[in-house]
PDB file of C-alpha atoms and ligand atoms in Angstrom:
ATOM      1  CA  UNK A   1      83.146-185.608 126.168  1.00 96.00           C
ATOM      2  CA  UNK A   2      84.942-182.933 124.424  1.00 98.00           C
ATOM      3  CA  UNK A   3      85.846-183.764 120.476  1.00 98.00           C
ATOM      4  CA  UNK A   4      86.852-180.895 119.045  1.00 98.00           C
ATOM      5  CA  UNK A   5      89.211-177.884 120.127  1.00 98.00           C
ATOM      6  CA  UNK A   6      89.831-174.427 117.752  1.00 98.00           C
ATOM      7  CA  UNK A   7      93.077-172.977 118.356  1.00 98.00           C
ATOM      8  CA  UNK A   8      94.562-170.207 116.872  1.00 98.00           C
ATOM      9  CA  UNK A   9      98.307-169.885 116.245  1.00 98.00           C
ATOM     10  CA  UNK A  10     100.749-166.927 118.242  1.00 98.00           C
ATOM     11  CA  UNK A  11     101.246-164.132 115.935  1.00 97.00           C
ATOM     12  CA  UNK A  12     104.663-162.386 115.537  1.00 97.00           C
ATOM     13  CA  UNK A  13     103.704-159.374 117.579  1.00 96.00           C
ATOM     14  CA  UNK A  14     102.076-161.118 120.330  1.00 97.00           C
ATOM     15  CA  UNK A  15     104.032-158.818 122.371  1.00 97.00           C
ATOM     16  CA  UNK A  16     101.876-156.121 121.737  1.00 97.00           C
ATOM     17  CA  UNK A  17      98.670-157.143 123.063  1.00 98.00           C
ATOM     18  CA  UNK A  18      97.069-155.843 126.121  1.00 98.00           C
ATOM     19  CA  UNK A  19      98.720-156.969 129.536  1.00 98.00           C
ATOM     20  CA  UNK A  20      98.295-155.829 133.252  1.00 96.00           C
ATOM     21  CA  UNK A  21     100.968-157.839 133.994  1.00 97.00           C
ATOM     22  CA  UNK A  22     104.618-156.977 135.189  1.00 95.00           C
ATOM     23  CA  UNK A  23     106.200-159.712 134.013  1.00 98.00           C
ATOM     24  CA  UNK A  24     108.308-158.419 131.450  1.00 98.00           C
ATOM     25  CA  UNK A  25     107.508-158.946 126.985  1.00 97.00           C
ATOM     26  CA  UNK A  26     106.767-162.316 126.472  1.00 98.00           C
ATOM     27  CA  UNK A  27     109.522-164.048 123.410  1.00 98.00           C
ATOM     28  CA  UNK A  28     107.600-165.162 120.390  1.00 98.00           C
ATOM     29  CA  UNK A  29     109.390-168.289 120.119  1.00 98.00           C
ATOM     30  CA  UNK A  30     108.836-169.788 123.341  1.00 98.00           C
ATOM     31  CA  UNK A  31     105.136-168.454 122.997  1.00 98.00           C
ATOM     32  CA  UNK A  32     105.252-170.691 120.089  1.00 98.00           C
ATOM     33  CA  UNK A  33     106.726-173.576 121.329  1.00 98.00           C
ATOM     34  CA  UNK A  34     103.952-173.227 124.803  1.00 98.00           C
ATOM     35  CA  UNK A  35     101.365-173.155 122.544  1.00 98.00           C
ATOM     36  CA  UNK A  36     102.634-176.072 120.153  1.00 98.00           C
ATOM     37  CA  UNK A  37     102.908-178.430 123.737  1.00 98.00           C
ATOM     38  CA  UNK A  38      99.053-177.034 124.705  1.00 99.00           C
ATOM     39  CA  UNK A  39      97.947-178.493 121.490  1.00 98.00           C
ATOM     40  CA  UNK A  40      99.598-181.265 122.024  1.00 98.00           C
ATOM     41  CA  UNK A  41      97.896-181.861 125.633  1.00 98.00           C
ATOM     42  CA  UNK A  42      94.680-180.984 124.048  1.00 98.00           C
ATOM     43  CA  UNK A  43      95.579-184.102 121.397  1.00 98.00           C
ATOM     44  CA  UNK A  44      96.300-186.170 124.208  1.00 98.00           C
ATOM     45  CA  UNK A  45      93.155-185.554 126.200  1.00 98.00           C
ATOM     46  CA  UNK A  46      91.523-186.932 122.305  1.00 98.00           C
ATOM     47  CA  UNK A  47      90.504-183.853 120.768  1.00 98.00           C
ATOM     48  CA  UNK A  48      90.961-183.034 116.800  1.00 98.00           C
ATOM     49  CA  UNK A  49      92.506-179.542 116.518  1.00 98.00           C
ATOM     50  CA  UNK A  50      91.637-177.152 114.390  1.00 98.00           C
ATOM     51  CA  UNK A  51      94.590-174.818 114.264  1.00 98.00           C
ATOM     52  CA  UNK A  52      94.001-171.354 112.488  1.00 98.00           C
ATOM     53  CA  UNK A  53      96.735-169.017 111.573  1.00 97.00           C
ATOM     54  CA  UNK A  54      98.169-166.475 113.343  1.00 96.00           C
ATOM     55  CA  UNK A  55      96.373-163.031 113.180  1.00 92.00           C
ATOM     56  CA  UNK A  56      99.360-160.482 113.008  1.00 91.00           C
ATOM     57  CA  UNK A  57      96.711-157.108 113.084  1.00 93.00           C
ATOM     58  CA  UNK A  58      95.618-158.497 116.326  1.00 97.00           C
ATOM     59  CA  UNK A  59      97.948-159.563 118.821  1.00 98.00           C
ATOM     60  CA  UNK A  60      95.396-160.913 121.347  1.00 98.00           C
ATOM     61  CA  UNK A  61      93.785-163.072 118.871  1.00 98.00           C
ATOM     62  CA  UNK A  62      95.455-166.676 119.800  1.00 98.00           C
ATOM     63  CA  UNK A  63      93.100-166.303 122.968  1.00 98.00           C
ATOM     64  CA  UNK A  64      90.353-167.352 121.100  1.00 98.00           C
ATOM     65  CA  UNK A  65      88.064-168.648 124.099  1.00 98.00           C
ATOM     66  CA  UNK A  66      87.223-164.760 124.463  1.00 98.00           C
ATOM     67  CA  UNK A  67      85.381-164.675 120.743  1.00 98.00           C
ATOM     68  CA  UNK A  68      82.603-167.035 121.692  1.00 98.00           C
ATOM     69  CA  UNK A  69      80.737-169.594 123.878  1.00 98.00           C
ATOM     70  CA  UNK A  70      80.556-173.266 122.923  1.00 98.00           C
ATOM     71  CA  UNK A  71      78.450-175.949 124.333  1.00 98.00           C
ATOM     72  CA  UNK A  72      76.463-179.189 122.423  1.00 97.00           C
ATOM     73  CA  UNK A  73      73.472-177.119 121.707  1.00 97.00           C
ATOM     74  CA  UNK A  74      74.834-174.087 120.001  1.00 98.00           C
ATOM     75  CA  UNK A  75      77.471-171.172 119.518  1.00 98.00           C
ATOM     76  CA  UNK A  76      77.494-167.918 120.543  1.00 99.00           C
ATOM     77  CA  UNK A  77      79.543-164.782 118.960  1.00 99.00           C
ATOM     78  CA  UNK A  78      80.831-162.846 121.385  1.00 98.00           C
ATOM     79  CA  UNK A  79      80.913-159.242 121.002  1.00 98.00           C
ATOM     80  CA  UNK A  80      84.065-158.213 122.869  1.00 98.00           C
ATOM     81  CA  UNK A  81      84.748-155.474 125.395  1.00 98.00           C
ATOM     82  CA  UNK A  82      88.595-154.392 124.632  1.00 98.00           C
ATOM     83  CA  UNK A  83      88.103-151.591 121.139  1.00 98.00           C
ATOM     84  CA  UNK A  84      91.634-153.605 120.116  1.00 97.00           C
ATOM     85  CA  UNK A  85      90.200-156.785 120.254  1.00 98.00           C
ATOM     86  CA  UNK A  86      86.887-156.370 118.231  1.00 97.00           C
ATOM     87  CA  UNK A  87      86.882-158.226 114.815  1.00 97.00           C
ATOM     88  CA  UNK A  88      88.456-161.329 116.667  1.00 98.00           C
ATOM     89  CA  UNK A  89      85.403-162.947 116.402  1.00 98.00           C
ATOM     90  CA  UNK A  90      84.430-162.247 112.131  1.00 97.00           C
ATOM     91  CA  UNK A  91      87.243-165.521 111.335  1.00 97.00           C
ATOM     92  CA  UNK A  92      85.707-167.626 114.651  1.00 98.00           C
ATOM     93  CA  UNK A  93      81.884-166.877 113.663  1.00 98.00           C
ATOM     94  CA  UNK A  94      82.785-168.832 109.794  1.00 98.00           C
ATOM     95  CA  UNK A  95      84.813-171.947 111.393  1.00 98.00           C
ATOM     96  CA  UNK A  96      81.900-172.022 113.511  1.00 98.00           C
ATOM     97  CA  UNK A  97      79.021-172.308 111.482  1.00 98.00           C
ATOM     98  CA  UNK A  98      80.298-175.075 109.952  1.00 98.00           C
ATOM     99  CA  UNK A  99      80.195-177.337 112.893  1.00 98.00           C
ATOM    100  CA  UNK A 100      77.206-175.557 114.123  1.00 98.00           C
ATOM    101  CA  UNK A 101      73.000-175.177 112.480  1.00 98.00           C
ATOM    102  CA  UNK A 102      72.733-173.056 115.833  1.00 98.00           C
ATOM    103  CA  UNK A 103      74.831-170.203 116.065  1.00 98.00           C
ATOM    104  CA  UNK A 104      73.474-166.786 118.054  1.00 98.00           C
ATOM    105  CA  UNK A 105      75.563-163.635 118.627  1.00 98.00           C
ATOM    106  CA  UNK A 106      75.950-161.110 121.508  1.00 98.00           C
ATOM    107  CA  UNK A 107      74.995-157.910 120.105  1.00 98.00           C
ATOM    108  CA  UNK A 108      76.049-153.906 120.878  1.00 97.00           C
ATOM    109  CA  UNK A 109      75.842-152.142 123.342  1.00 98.00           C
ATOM    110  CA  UNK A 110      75.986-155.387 125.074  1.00 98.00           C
ATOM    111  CA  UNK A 111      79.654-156.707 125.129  1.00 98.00           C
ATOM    112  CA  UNK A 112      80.949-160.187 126.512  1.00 98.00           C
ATOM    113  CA  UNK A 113      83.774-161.846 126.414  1.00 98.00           C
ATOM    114  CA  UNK A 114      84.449-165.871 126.745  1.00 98.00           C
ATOM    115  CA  UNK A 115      86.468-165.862 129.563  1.00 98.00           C
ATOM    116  CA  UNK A 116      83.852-164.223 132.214  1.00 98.00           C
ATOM    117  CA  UNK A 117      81.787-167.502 130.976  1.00 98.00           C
ATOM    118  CA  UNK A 118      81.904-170.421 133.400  1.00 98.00           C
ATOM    119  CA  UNK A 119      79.430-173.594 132.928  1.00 98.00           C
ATOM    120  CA  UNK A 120      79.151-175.553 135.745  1.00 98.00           C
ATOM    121  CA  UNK A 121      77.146-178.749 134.412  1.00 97.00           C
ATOM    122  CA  UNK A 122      73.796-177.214 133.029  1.00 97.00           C
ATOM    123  CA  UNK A 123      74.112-173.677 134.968  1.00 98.00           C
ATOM    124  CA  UNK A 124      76.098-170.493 133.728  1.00 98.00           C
ATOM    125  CA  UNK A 125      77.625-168.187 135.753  1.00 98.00           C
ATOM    126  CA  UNK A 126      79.029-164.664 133.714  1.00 98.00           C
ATOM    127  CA  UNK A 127      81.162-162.349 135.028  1.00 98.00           C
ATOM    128  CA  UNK A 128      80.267-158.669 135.027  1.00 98.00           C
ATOM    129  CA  UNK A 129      83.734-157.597 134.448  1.00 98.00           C
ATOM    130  CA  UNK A 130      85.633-154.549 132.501  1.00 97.00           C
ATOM    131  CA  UNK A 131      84.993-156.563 129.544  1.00 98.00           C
ATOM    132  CA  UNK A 132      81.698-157.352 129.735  1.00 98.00           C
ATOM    133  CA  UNK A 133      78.679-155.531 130.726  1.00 98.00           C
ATOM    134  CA  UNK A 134      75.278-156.044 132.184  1.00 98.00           C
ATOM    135  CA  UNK A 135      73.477-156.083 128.680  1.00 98.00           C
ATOM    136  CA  UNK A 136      75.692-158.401 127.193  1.00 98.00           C
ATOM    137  CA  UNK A 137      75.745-160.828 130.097  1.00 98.00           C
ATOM    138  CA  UNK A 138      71.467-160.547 130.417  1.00 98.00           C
ATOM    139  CA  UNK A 139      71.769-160.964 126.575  1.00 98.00           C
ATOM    140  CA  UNK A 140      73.623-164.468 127.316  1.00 98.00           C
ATOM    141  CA  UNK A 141      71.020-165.928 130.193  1.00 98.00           C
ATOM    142  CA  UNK A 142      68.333-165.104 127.493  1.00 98.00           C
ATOM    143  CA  UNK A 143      70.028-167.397 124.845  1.00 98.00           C
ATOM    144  CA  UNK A 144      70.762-169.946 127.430  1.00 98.00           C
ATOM    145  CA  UNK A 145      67.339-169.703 128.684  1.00 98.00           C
ATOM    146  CA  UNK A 146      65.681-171.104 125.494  1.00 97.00           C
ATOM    147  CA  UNK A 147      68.170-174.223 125.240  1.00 96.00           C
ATOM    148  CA  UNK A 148      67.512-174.862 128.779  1.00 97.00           C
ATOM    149  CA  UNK A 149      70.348-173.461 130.919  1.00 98.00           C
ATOM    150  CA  UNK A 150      69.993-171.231 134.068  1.00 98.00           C
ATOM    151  CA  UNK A 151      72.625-168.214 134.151  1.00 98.00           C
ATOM    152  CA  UNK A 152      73.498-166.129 136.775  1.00 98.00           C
ATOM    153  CA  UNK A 153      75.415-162.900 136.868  1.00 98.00           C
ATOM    154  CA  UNK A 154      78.491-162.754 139.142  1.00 98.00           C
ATOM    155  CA  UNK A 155      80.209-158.958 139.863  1.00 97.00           C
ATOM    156  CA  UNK A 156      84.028-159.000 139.495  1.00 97.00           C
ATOM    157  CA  UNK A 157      86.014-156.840 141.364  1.00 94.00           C
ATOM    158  CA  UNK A 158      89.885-157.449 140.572  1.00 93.00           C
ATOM    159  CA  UNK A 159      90.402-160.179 138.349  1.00 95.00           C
ATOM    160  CA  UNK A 160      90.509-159.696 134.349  1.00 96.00           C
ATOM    161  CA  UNK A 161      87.980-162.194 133.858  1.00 98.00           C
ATOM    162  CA  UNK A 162      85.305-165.075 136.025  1.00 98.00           C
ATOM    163  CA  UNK A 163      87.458-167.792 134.927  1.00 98.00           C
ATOM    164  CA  UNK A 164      90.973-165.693 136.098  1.00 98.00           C
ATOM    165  CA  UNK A 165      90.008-166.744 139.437  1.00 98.00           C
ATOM    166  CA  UNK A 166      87.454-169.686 139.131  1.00 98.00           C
ATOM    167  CA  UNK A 167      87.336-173.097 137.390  1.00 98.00           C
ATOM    168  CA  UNK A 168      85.111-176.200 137.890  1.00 98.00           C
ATOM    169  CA  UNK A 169      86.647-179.590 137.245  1.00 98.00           C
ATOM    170  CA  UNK A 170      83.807-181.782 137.538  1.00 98.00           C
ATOM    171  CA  UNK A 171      82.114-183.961 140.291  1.00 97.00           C
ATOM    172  CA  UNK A 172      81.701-180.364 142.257  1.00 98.00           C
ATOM    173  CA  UNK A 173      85.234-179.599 142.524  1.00 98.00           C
ATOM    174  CA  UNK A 174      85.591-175.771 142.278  1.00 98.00           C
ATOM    175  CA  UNK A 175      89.022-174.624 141.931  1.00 98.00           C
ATOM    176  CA  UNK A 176      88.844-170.683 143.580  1.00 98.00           C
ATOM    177  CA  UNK A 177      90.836-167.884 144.467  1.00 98.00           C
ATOM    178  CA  UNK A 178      90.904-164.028 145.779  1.00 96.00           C
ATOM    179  CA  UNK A 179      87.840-162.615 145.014  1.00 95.00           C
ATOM    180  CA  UNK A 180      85.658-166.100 144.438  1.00 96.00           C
ATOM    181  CA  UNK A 181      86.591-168.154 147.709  1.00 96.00           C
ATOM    182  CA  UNK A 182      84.153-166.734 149.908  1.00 94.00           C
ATOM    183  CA  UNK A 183      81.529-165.610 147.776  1.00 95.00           C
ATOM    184  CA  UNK A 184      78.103-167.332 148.449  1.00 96.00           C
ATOM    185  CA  UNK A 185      76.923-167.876 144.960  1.00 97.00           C
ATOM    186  CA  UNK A 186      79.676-171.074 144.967  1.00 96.00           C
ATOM    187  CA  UNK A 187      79.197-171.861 148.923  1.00 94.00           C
ATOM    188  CA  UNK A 188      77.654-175.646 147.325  1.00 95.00           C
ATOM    189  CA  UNK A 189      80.675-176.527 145.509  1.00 97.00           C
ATOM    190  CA  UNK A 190      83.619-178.513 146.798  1.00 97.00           C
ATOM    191  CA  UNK A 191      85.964-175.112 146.734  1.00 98.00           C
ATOM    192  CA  UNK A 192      89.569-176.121 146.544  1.00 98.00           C
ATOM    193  CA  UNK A 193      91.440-172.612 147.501  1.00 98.00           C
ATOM    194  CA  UNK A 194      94.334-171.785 145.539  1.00 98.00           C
ATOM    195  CA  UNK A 195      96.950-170.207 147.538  1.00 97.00           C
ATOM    196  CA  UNK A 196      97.617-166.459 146.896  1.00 94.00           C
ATOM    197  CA  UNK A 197     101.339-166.995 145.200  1.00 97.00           C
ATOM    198  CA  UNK A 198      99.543-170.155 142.731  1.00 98.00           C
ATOM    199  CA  UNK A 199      97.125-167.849 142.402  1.00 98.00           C
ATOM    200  CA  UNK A 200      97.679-167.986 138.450  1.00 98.00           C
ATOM    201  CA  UNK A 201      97.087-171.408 138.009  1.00 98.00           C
ATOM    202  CA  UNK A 202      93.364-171.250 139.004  1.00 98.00           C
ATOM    203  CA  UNK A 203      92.499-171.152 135.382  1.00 98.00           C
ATOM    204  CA  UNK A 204      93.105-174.971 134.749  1.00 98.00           C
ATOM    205  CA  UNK A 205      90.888-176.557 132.298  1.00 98.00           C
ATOM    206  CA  UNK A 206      88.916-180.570 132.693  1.00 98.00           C
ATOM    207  CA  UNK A 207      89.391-181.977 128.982  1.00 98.00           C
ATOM    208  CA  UNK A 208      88.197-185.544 129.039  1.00 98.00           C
ATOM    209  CA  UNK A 209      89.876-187.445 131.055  1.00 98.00           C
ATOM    210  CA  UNK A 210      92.429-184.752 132.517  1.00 98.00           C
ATOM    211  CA  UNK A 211      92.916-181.548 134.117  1.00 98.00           C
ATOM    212  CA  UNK A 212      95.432-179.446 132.556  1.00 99.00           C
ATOM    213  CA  UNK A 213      97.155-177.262 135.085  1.00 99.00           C
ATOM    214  CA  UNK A 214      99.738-174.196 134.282  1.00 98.00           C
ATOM    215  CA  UNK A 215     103.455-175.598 134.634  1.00 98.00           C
ATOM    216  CA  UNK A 216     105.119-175.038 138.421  1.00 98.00           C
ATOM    217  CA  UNK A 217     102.132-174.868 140.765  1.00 98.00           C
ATOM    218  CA  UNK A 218     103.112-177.824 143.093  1.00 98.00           C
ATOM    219  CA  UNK A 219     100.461-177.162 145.841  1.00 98.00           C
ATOM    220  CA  UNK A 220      97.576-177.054 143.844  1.00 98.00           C
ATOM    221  CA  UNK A 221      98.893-180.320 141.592  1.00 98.00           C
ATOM    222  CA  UNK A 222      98.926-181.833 145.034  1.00 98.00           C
ATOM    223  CA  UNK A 223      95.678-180.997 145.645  1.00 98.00           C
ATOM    224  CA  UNK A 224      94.000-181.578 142.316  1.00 98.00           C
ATOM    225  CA  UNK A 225      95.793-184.895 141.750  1.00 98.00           C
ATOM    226  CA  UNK A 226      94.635-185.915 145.677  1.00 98.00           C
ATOM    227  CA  UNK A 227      91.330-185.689 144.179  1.00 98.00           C
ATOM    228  CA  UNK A 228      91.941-188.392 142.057  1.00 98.00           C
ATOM    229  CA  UNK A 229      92.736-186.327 138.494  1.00 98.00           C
ATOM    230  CA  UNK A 230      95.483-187.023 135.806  1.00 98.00           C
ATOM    231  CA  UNK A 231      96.692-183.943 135.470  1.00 98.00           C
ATOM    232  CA  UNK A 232      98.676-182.346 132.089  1.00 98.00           C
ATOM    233  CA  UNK A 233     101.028-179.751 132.400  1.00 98.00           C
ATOM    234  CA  UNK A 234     101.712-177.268 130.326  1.00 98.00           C
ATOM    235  CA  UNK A 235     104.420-174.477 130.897  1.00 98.00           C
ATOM    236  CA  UNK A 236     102.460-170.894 130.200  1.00 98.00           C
ATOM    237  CA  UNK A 237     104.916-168.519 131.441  1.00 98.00           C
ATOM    238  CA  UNK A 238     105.008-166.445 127.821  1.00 98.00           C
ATOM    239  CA  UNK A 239     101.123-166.504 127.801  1.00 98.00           C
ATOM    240  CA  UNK A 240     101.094-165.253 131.761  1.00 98.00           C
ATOM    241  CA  UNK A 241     102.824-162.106 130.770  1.00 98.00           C
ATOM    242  CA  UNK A 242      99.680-161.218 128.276  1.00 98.00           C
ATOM    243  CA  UNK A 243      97.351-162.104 131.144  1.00 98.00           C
ATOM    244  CA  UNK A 244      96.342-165.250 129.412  1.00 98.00           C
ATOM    245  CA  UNK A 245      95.606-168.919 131.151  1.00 98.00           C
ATOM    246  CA  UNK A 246      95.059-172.382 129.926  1.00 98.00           C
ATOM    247  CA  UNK A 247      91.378-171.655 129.206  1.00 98.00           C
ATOM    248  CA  UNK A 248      91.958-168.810 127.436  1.00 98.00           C
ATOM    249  CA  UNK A 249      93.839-170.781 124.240  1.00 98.00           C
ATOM    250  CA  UNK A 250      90.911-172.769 122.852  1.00 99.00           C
ATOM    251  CA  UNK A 251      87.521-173.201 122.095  1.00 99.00           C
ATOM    252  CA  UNK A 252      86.352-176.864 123.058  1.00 98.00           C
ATOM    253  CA  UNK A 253      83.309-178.397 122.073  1.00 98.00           C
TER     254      UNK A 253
HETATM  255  C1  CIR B 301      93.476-159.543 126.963  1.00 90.97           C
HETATM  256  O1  CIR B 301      93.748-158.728 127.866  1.00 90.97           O
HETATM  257  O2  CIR B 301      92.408-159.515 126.362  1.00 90.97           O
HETATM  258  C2  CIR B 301      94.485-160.612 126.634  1.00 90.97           C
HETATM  259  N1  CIR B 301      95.795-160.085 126.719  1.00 90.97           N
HETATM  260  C3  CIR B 301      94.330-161.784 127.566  1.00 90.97           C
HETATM  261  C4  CIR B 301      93.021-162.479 127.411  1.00 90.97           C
HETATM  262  C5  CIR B 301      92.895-163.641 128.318  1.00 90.97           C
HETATM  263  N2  CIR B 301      91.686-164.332 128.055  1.00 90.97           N
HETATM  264  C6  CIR B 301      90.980-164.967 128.970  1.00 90.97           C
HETATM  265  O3  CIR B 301      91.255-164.863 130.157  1.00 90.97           O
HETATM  266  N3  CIR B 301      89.925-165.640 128.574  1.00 90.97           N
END
């Protein structure tokens, strides 16, 4: 069971981080108001947040599941692959150690970011993405290695991150799309296929007791809830325009 989540509030020129999308600028104050009802889901699902404040020199900072990998065992710093986004991690590395006697670090010229991390039960896999690189990622399986973790390296070819197009629920549900669907490495897993226009609400996120699922996504609620999940909502469209999901916004542990 998850306890804890570290969130980290929108800052005022959110609009300036970096976005592939065409979605138009997201407005601040629904951003704010998204990310107030995403804590609240987290609070709901019984986790304590810990909120930090906005960062307003980096705009990308309130997707804080890029700065580092949690799990029961120990922390890891990430070392991250976008030049505007390094330094996200300095803040996350102190709120860390003090939940934390283990905490390791990804270190140059390897670079990895959170969200090309996916655990599924005790294995890893790690997206080799724009963001992160070999090193980094081989840097990662060697950590995991000593606490007792497999890890295995998956090549991305489209999506911004692993998790963009993958997420595991639990009980071997495996929530896919584009890119992931048909690739081997997850042939074992129950793989639920998100349709090409829901393809944004792959990254959903199992906290406790619930799934939380990007707001508007009907055919994939109707699947995930046919599984037997209470699902949470939460509307992301502001957060979608920076490229961000529901994983992206916290750090749970
Ligand atoms: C970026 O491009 O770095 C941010 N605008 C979005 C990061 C999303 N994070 C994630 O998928 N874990």
């Amino acid at each position: 069971m998850f306890k804890h989540a570290i969130i980290r509030d929108v800052s005022k020129n959110f609009q300036n981080g970096i976005t592939t999308s065409k979605l138009g600028k997201p407005v601040y104050s629904t951003a704010f108001l998204q990310h107030k009802d995403y804590s609240d889901a987290l609070e709901k699902c019984g986790l304590k947040i810990l909120s930090l404040k906005a960062e307003e020199k980096s705009p990308d900072s309130t997707f804080v599941e890029d700065t580092a990998i949690v799990n029961e065992d120990l922390a890891i710093i990430a070392n991250l692959g976008a030049p505007s986004r390094k330094g996200e991690e300095v803040e996350i590395k102190k709120v860390l150690e003090k939940f934390y006697n283990i905490v390791e670090s990804i270190e140059k010229p390897g670079t990895l970011e959170g969200g090309d991390v996916l655990r599924i039960e005790e294995d890893y896999f790690v997206g080799l993405s724009q963001r992160t690189n070999k090193k980094g990622a081989l840097q990662l399986k060697e950590i995991l290695k000593t606490y007792g973790y497999s890890c295995s390296l998956v090549k991305l070819n489209k999506v911004l991150h692993l998790k963009t197009g993958i997420a595991y629920i639990g009980d071997g549900n495996l929530i896919t799309s584009g890119e992931f669907v048909k690739n081997p490495i997850f042939q074992d897993f129950n793989i639920i296929k998100v349709d090409k226009g829901e393809s944004y609400a792959t990254n959903c996120i199992r906290v406790n007791n619930y799934v939380l699922l990007a707001k508007g996504f009907e055919k994939l609620k109707r699947s995930i809830s046919g599984l037997g999940y209470d699902i949470l909502e939460v509307d992301m469209t502001e957060f979608r325009k920076m490229d961000g999901g529901l994983s992206c916004l916290s750090l749970r542990f």
